[in-house]
Short mmCIF file of C-alpha atoms and ligand atoms in Angstrom, two decimals:
data_model
loop_
_atom_site.label_atom_id
_atom_site.label_comp_id
_atom_site.label_asym_id
_atom_site.label_seq_id
_atom_site.Cartn_x
_atom_site.Cartn_y
_atom_site.Cartn_z
CA MET A 1112 48.85 -98.45 12.25
CA SER A 1113 46.64 -95.49 11.45
CA GLU A 1114 47.38 -92.02 12.77
CA ASN A 1115 43.77 -91.09 12.01
CA TYR A 1116 41.12 -90.21 14.53
CA VAL A 1117 37.46 -91.20 14.36
CA PHE A 1118 34.38 -89.82 16.08
CA TYR A 1119 33.18 -92.65 18.32
CA GLN A 1120 30.32 -92.40 20.81
CA GLY A 1121 30.61 -88.61 21.00
CA GLU A 1122 34.42 -88.50 21.43
CA LEU A 1123 37.40 -88.22 19.08
CA VAL A 1124 39.56 -91.34 19.55
CA LYS A 1125 42.38 -93.02 17.62
CA GLU A 1126 40.96 -95.14 14.78
CA ASP A 1127 43.03 -98.14 15.88
CA ASP A 1128 41.45 -98.00 19.35
CA VAL A 1129 37.96 -98.75 18.01
CA LYS A 1130 37.38 -102.48 17.72
CA ILE A 1131 34.40 -104.38 16.43
CA SER A 1132 33.83 -107.92 17.66
CA VAL A 1133 33.32 -110.86 15.28
CA ARG A 1134 30.14 -111.38 17.32
CA SER A 1135 28.72 -107.91 16.62
CA LYS A 1136 25.28 -107.98 15.01
CA ALA A 1137 26.48 -105.20 12.72
CA PHE A 1138 29.06 -107.64 11.34
CA ASN A 1139 26.91 -110.78 11.44
CA TYR A 1140 23.67 -109.39 10.03
CA GLY A 1141 24.48 -105.94 8.65
CA LEU A 1142 22.31 -104.26 11.27
CA GLY A 1143 23.14 -100.62 10.74
CA VAL A 1144 22.42 -97.44 8.80
CA PHE A 1145 24.95 -95.01 7.39
CA GLU A 1146 25.66 -91.80 5.50
CA GLY A 1147 28.15 -90.57 2.94
CA ILE A 1148 29.14 -86.90 3.18
CA ARG A 1149 31.68 -84.82 1.28
CA ALA A 1150 33.86 -82.00 2.52
CA TYR A 1151 35.24 -79.91 -0.34
CA TRP A 1152 38.75 -78.43 -0.20
CA ASP A 1153 39.21 -74.87 -1.44
CA ASP A 1154 42.88 -74.68 -2.37
CA LYS A 1155 42.88 -70.93 -3.01
CA ASN A 1156 41.52 -69.99 0.40
CA GLU A 1157 42.93 -73.05 2.22
CA GLN A 1158 39.52 -73.84 3.62
CA LEU A 1159 37.53 -77.07 3.85
CA TYR A 1160 33.72 -76.95 3.51
CA ALA A 1161 31.59 -79.80 4.87
CA PHE A 1162 28.67 -80.04 2.46
CA LYS A 1163 25.03 -80.28 3.57
CA LEU A 1164 25.97 -81.63 6.98
CA LYS A 1165 22.60 -80.91 8.58
CA ASP A 1166 20.64 -82.69 5.81
CA HIS A 1167 22.84 -85.79 6.07
CA TYR A 1168 22.53 -86.01 9.84
CA GLU A 1169 18.78 -85.42 9.73
CA ARG A 1170 18.51 -88.32 7.28
CA LEU A 1171 20.76 -90.48 9.48
CA LYS A 1172 18.62 -89.80 12.56
CA GLN A 1173 15.46 -90.61 10.60
CA SER A 1174 17.00 -93.84 9.20
CA ALA A 1175 18.10 -94.92 12.69
CA LYS A 1176 14.64 -94.19 14.09
CA THR A 1177 12.96 -96.20 11.31
CA VAL A 1178 15.03 -99.31 12.06
CA ASN A 1179 14.85 -98.91 15.85
CA LEU A 1180 18.50 -97.89 16.31
CA ASP A 1181 17.75 -94.56 18.02
CA PHE A 1182 20.68 -92.81 19.67
CA ASP A 1183 21.06 -89.74 21.88
CA LEU A 1184 23.43 -87.52 19.87
CA SER A 1185 21.59 -84.62 18.23
CA VAL A 1186 22.06 -83.35 14.67
CA GLU A 1187 23.98 -80.40 16.19
CA ASP A 1188 26.27 -82.79 18.16
CA LEU A 1189 27.00 -84.72 14.97
CA CYS A 1190 27.69 -81.57 12.92
CA LYS A 1191 29.99 -80.20 15.62
CA GLY A 1192 31.75 -83.58 16.03
CA THR A 1193 32.30 -83.79 12.27
CA VAL A 1194 33.97 -80.38 12.08
CA GLU A 1195 36.20 -81.31 15.05
CA LEU A 1196 37.10 -84.63 13.41
CA LEU A 1197 38.05 -83.01 10.08
CA LYS A 1198 40.24 -80.55 12.00
CA LYS A 1199 41.81 -83.26 14.15
CA ASN A 1200 42.73 -85.31 11.06
CA ASN A 1201 44.04 -82.12 9.44
CA CYS A 1202 42.05 -82.90 6.28
CA ARG A 1203 43.41 -80.61 3.57
CA GLN A 1204 41.94 -82.20 0.49
CA THR A 1205 38.44 -83.15 -0.61
CA THR A 1206 37.33 -85.73 1.94
CA TYR A 1207 34.56 -88.29 2.30
CA LEU A 1208 32.96 -88.83 5.70
CA ARG A 1209 31.31 -92.10 6.62
CA PRO A 1210 29.00 -91.97 9.66
CA ILE A 1211 27.62 -95.37 10.70
CA VAL A 1212 25.03 -96.20 13.36
CA TYR A 1213 25.09 -99.90 14.17
CA ASN A 1214 23.85 -102.57 16.52
CA ASP A 1215 26.89 -103.84 18.41
CA SER A 1216 24.95 -106.38 20.53
CA GLN A 1217 26.71 -109.71 20.53
CA ASP A 1218 24.15 -112.39 21.32
CA ILE A 1219 22.97 -114.70 18.53
CA GLY A 1220 19.95 -113.65 16.45
CA PRO A 1221 19.15 -110.78 14.07
CA THR A 1222 17.28 -108.60 16.55
CA LEU A 1223 16.83 -104.84 16.82
CA ASP A 1224 15.26 -104.63 20.26
CA ASN A 1225 17.55 -103.77 23.19
CA ALA A 1226 20.24 -102.87 20.66
CA ASP A 1227 23.70 -101.77 21.78
CA VAL A 1228 23.74 -98.76 19.46
CA LYS A 1229 27.13 -97.33 18.49
CA VAL A 1230 27.87 -94.25 16.39
CA VAL A 1231 31.13 -93.87 14.51
CA ILE A 1232 32.38 -91.44 11.83
CA TYR A 1233 35.59 -91.87 9.85
CA THR A 1234 37.26 -89.76 7.16
CA GLN A 1235 38.71 -90.78 3.81
CA PRO A 1236 40.30 -88.67 1.04
CA LEU A 1237 38.08 -88.81 -2.06
CA ASN A 1238 38.41 -86.86 -5.22
CA LYS A 1239 36.52 -88.27 -8.20
CA TYR A 1240 34.47 -91.42 -7.56
CA ALA A 1241 33.48 -92.57 -11.03
CA GLY A 1242 36.99 -92.47 -12.49
CA LYS A 1243 35.45 -91.32 -15.80
CA SER A 1244 33.68 -88.15 -16.88
CA GLU A 1245 31.02 -89.89 -19.03
CA LEU A 1246 29.46 -93.22 -18.11
CA SER A 1247 28.12 -96.25 -19.90
CA VAL A 1248 25.51 -98.08 -17.79
CA GLY A 1249 23.50 -101.28 -17.95
CA VAL A 1250 20.18 -102.26 -16.41
CA THR A 1251 20.89 -105.04 -13.92
CA SER A 1252 18.87 -108.24 -13.63
CA TRP A 1253 18.86 -107.76 -9.83
CA ARG A 1254 15.76 -105.88 -8.64
CA ARG A 1255 15.92 -103.00 -6.16
CA LEU A 1256 14.73 -103.96 -2.70
CA SER A 1257 11.34 -102.56 -1.91
CA ASP A 1258 10.32 -100.34 0.98
CA ASN A 1259 8.52 -103.27 2.59
CA GLN A 1260 11.51 -105.62 2.35
CA LEU A 1261 14.57 -103.57 3.26
CA PRO A 1262 13.69 -99.88 2.96
CA PRO A 1263 16.25 -98.22 0.63
CA ARG A 1264 15.31 -94.82 2.08
CA THR A 1265 17.03 -95.82 5.35
CA LYS A 1266 20.45 -96.26 3.71
CA ALA A 1267 20.80 -99.53 5.60
CA THR A 1268 24.21 -101.23 5.46
CA ALA A 1269 22.59 -104.58 4.60
CA ALA A 1270 20.92 -103.07 1.51
CA TYR A 1271 24.29 -102.54 -0.10
CA LEU A 1272 24.65 -106.24 -0.85
CA ASN A 1273 21.84 -105.53 -3.33
CA SER A 1274 23.90 -102.63 -4.75
CA ALA A 1275 27.11 -104.67 -4.84
CA LEU A 1276 25.48 -107.57 -6.72
CA ALA A 1277 24.12 -105.17 -9.33
CA ALA A 1278 27.46 -103.40 -9.72
CA LEU A 1279 29.31 -106.73 -9.98
CA GLU A 1280 27.00 -107.97 -12.72
CA THR A 1281 27.10 -104.82 -14.81
CA LYS A 1282 30.87 -104.29 -14.41
CA ARG A 1283 31.47 -107.88 -15.55
CA ALA A 1284 29.29 -107.11 -18.56
CA GLY A 1285 31.58 -104.17 -19.40
CA PHE A 1286 29.49 -101.25 -18.08
CA ASP A 1287 30.66 -98.57 -15.66
CA GLU A 1288 27.61 -98.70 -13.42
CA ALA A 1289 24.25 -100.42 -12.87
CA ILE A 1290 20.70 -99.15 -13.05
CA PHE A 1291 18.10 -100.90 -10.94
CA LEU A 1292 14.49 -101.51 -11.88
CA THR A 1293 11.88 -102.01 -9.17
CA ASP A 1294 9.71 -105.13 -8.85
CA ALA A 1295 7.13 -103.18 -10.88
CA ASN A 1296 9.77 -102.70 -13.62
CA HIS A 1297 10.10 -98.97 -13.03
CA VAL A 1298 13.51 -97.34 -13.30
CA CYS A 1299 14.79 -96.86 -9.76
CA GLU A 1300 18.39 -95.62 -9.32
CA GLY A 1301 22.03 -96.59 -9.69
CA SER A 1302 23.88 -98.74 -7.16
CA GLY A 1303 24.78 -95.59 -5.22
CA GLU A 1304 23.23 -92.63 -7.02
CA ASN A 1305 19.92 -91.20 -8.24
CA ILE A 1306 19.07 -90.84 -11.90
CA PHE A 1307 17.62 -88.03 -14.04
CA LEU A 1308 16.57 -87.88 -17.66
CA PHE A 1309 15.89 -84.89 -19.86
CA LYS A 1310 13.37 -85.13 -22.68
CA LYS A 1311 11.22 -82.58 -24.52
CA GLY A 1312 12.32 -79.73 -22.28
CA LYS A 1313 11.46 -81.48 -19.00
CA LEU A 1314 13.69 -83.00 -16.36
CA VAL A 1315 12.27 -86.31 -15.10
CA THR A 1316 13.37 -88.39 -12.13
CA PRO A 1317 11.86 -91.52 -10.47
CA SER A 1318 9.47 -90.64 -7.68
CA THR A 1319 10.18 -91.25 -3.99
CA SER A 1320 7.63 -94.08 -3.95
CA ASP A 1321 9.75 -96.07 -6.44
CA ASN A 1322 12.14 -97.40 -3.76
CA ILE A 1323 14.89 -94.84 -4.25
CA LEU A 1324 17.12 -93.37 -1.60
CA GLU A 1325 15.82 -89.83 -1.26
CA GLY A 1326 19.12 -88.31 -2.31
CA ILE A 1327 20.31 -85.01 -0.90
CA THR A 1328 22.04 -84.25 -4.21
CA ARG A 1329 18.82 -85.22 -6.02
CA GLU A 1330 16.94 -82.61 -4.00
CA LEU A 1331 19.59 -80.00 -4.81
CA VAL A 1332 19.54 -80.86 -8.54
CA ILE A 1333 15.74 -80.44 -8.56
CA LYS A 1334 16.10 -77.04 -6.87
CA LEU A 1335 18.86 -75.89 -9.23
CA ALA A 1336 16.88 -77.01 -12.29
CA GLN A 1337 13.72 -75.22 -11.14
CA GLU A 1338 15.11 -72.07 -9.56
CA GLU A 1339 18.28 -71.42 -11.54
CA LEU A 1340 17.41 -72.88 -14.96
CA GLY A 1341 13.62 -72.40 -14.86
CA LEU A 1342 13.06 -76.02 -15.91
CA GLU A 1343 9.97 -78.09 -15.23
CA VAL A 1344 10.92 -81.09 -13.07
CA VAL A 1345 8.63 -84.11 -12.94
CA GLU A 1346 8.92 -86.82 -10.27
CA ARG A 1347 7.14 -89.90 -11.60
CA SER A 1348 7.59 -93.56 -12.49
CA VAL A 1349 9.93 -94.05 -15.44
CA SER A 1350 10.03 -96.98 -17.89
CA ARG A 1351 13.28 -98.62 -18.98
CA THR A 1352 13.05 -97.63 -22.65
CA GLU A 1353 12.48 -93.98 -21.70
CA LEU A 1354 16.17 -94.02 -20.82
CA TYR A 1355 17.04 -95.12 -24.38
CA ALA A 1356 14.87 -92.37 -25.86
CA ALA A 1357 16.02 -89.56 -23.57
CA ASP A 1358 17.98 -86.57 -24.85
CA GLU A 1359 20.14 -86.74 -21.73
CA VAL A 1360 20.60 -89.02 -18.74
CA PHE A 1361 22.71 -88.23 -15.68
CA PHE A 1362 23.42 -89.42 -12.15
CA SER A 1363 23.43 -87.43 -8.91
CA GLY A 1364 24.94 -88.40 -5.57
CA THR A 1365 27.38 -87.35 -2.89
CA ALA A 1366 30.16 -89.61 -4.17
CA MET A 1367 29.13 -89.48 -7.87
CA GLU A 1368 28.31 -85.73 -7.74
CA VAL A 1369 26.67 -84.87 -11.10
CA THR A 1370 27.90 -87.23 -13.84
CA PRO A 1371 26.51 -87.72 -17.35
CA VAL A 1372 25.44 -91.13 -18.66
CA VAL A 1373 26.06 -91.38 -22.40
CA GLU A 1374 25.13 -94.99 -23.05
CA VAL A 1375 22.39 -97.25 -21.60
CA ASP A 1376 22.32 -100.97 -22.46
CA HIS A 1377 24.58 -100.30 -25.48
CA ARG A 1378 22.21 -97.60 -26.82
CA THR A 1379 23.70 -94.15 -27.27
CA VAL A 1380 21.89 -91.50 -25.23
CA GLY A 1381 21.28 -88.25 -27.13
CA THR A 1382 24.47 -87.15 -28.89
CA GLY A 1383 26.57 -89.73 -27.03
CA HIS A 1384 28.23 -86.95 -25.03
CA GLU A 1385 27.40 -84.85 -22.01
CA GLY A 1386 24.28 -82.78 -22.73
CA GLU A 1387 23.71 -79.06 -22.14
CA VAL A 1388 21.37 -79.49 -19.17
CA CYS A 1389 23.72 -81.82 -17.31
CA LYS A 1390 26.60 -79.46 -18.06
CA LYS A 1391 24.71 -76.44 -16.67
CA ILE A 1392 23.61 -78.31 -13.54
CA LYS A 1393 27.15 -79.53 -12.99
CA GLU A 1394 28.48 -75.97 -13.29
CA LEU A 1395 25.87 -74.69 -10.83
CA PHE A 1396 26.65 -77.57 -8.46
CA PHE A 1397 30.42 -77.03 -8.46
CA GLY A 1398 29.81 -73.29 -8.28
CA LEU A 1399 28.35 -73.61 -4.80
CA THR A 1400 30.25 -76.40 -2.99
CA LEU A 1401 32.95 -73.97 -1.80
CA GLY A 1402 30.50 -71.45 -0.39
CA GLN A 1403 30.85 -69.15 -3.46
CA ASN A 1404 27.10 -68.74 -4.06
CA PRO A 1405 25.43 -66.54 -1.36
CA LYS A 1406 22.07 -68.28 -1.89
CA TYR A 1407 23.56 -71.67 -0.96
CA VAL A 1408 26.24 -70.55 1.49
CA GLU A 1409 24.45 -72.23 4.43
CA ASP A 1410 24.99 -75.62 2.75
CA CYS A 1411 28.75 -75.26 3.24
CA THR A 1412 30.17 -75.44 6.77
CA PRO A 1413 33.71 -74.00 6.98
CA VAL A 1414 36.00 -76.26 9.03
CA TYR A 1415 39.04 -74.11 9.76
CA ASP A 1416 38.94 -70.89 11.81
CA LYS A 1417 40.14 -67.95 9.74
C1 PLP B 2759 21.48 -96.12 -3.37
C2 PLP B 2759 21.79 -94.67 -3.38
N1 PLP B 2759 21.00 -93.85 -4.10
C3 PLP B 2759 21.24 -92.53 -4.16
C4 PLP B 2759 22.31 -91.96 -3.50
C5 PLP B 2759 22.54 -90.49 -3.59
O1 PLP B 2759 22.18 -89.86 -2.38
P1 PLP B 2759 22.89 -88.55 -1.89
O2 PLP B 2759 22.73 -87.55 -2.96
O3 PLP B 2759 22.18 -88.18 -0.65
O4 PLP B 2759 24.32 -88.89 -1.66
C6 PLP B 2759 23.17 -92.78 -2.75
C7 PLP B 2759 24.31 -92.22 -2.03
O5 PLP B 2759 24.24 -91.91 -0.89
C8 PLP B 2759 22.89 -94.17 -2.67
O6 PLP B 2759 23.66 -94.99 -1.96
#
């Protein structure tokens, strides 16, 4: 029995009261889209900050629209509901939020018309995701789905079988995480994070037309690199061996945050330890998640009334 509440169809209800049928199309065919959001706990000020809520819910609404799972709740409703949920569950540690929009219709057939659209958000404590501060990664033999097959930019639940297969293969091979290539053999992203490389003074990341999820952390990293570090950032197609030759490689993502990659396919990257650029971006990133940086204060929504 869970004492937790979830946001379900615009209301806060007990988690155990929400049931999903074995007949649901969300369960049978993975017909849904989702988000992953963090809320950061500030121990000193006993405050919880939901991070980049608006951006996540704008992406969720766009994903739902793309796959014909439109729903009536606005971005403002979802932001407000999230703050209420975090309060209701008395979340007093860094917390992950998982909003899901899914087709709960129960007739046979993988259809998206006349969908019974449901919206649910649950909370989960989450500190570090990677379990390691420096990662060794391998390029997976599984290819990233393309925009015209199962659009990765929609963060569709079904697409994560692709991620799970890649992670399974690379973990079994002894790596911490997978890197996908596209069908055109361009570097794409990790199983749940975007990738950056630093070489000859430039920060490079795969372009949005290379089947990546357009990461919210990716966008922030680009902004921090340009505006705070004065770096040139290039979004373009990247070849596999560019990763081997890079001075630095690192991941970005809500769960993964900013995490250095020190080995790719058993080749040491740069010095084999976290590089200076990754370190600076990480410091800038963690220096704003608790609302400490006035320029980025709007990214952090305080949960508790003070
Ligand atoms: C496949 C994939 N790529 C990239 C990301 C990073 O995106 P964001 O920074 O918005 O969390 C995620 C996580 O949501 C993901 O699942």
